[in-house]
C-alpha positions as CSV (number, residue, x, y, z in Angstrom):
1,V,165.3,-7.2,27.1
2,Y,166.5,-7.7,23.5
3,V,167.3,-4.7,21.5
4,G,168.2,-5.1,17.8
5,S,167.2,-6.7,14.6
6,L,164.1,-8.9,15.2
7,D,164.7,-10.5,11.7
8,R,167.5,-12.8,13.0
9,G,166.0,-16.0,11.8
10,E,165.9,-19.3,13.5
11,R,168.2,-18.4,16.4
12,L,165.8,-15.7,17.7
13,I,162.8,-17.9,17.0
14,K,164.3,-20.7,19.1
15,T,164.9,-18.3,21.9
16,L,161.4,-16.9,21.9
17,D,159.9,-20.5,21.8
18,R,161.5,-21.0,25.1
19,F,159.5,-18.2,26.6
20,T,156.3,-20.0,25.3
21,A,157.1,-23.2,27.2
22,A,160.0,-23.7,29.8
23,M,160.3,-20.0,30.5
24,S,156.7,-19.0,30.7
25,D,157.1,-17.5,34.2
26,Y,159.6,-14.8,32.7
27,S,158.9,-12.1,30.3
28,I,161.0,-10.7,27.5
29,L,160.8,-7.2,25.9
30,L,161.7,-7.0,22.4
31,I,162.8,-3.6,21.1
32,G,163.0,-3.2,17.2
33,N,160.7,-3.6,14.1
34,A,159.2,-7.0,14.3
35,P,158.2,-8.8,11.1
36,A,154.4,-9.5,10.9
37,T,154.9,-13.3,10.9
38,M,156.7,-13.0,14.4
39,L,154.0,-10.7,15.8
40,N,151.3,-13.2,14.7
41,R,153.3,-16.1,16.0
42,Y,153.7,-14.8,19.5
43,K,150.8,-12.4,19.9
44,K,148.8,-14.8,22.4
45,Y,151.9,-14.9,24.8
46,K,151.6,-12.2,27.4
47,N,155.2,-12.7,28.5
48,I,156.6,-11.8,25.0
49,I,156.2,-8.0,24.7
50,F,157.0,-6.2,21.5
51,G,158.0,-2.7,22.1
52,G,158.5,-1.6,18.5
53,R,161.0,0.8,17.5
54,V,162.3,3.4,19.9
55,D,164.4,6.4,19.7
56,Y,168.1,5.7,20.0
57,K,168.5,8.1,23.0
58,D,165.8,6.0,24.9
59,V,167.6,2.7,24.5
60,P,169.9,3.2,27.6
61,K,167.0,3.9,30.0
62,I,165.2,0.7,28.7
63,M,168.4,-1.4,29.0
64,T,169.0,-0.1,32.6
65,S,165.4,-1.1,33.7
66,A,165.9,-4.7,32.7
67,R,167.2,-7.4,35.0
68,F,168.9,-9.0,32.1
69,G,169.9,-8.3,28.5
70,L,169.8,-11.0,25.9
71,N,172.6,-11.5,23.5
72,I,172.1,-14.2,20.8
73,M,175.2,-13.5,18.7
74,P,177.4,-16.5,18.0
75,D,180.6,-16.8,20.1
76,R,182.9,-16.6,17.2
77,Y,185.0,-14.0,15.4
78,P,184.0,-11.2,14.6
79,F,180.9,-11.3,16.8
80,N,182.8,-12.2,20.0
81,R,185.0,-9.1,19.6
82,Q,182.1,-6.5,19.5
């Protein structure tokens, strides 16, 4: 599961590209408003699931139902302090 801004540029695109090739046996649920370009780029991949925007109160339930969470923030200040 990835929850957050889906307009994160190349870092998120590179991550999703891994799900189209090397990680095609795994799936990822993306929660947030996806740009049309992203939706079109990945629409043929059944393992990349766009959940759209969800109510804030529903996020904990979604997160606890996942086996893993995805954090693509850089390991540098101030991001590594959040």
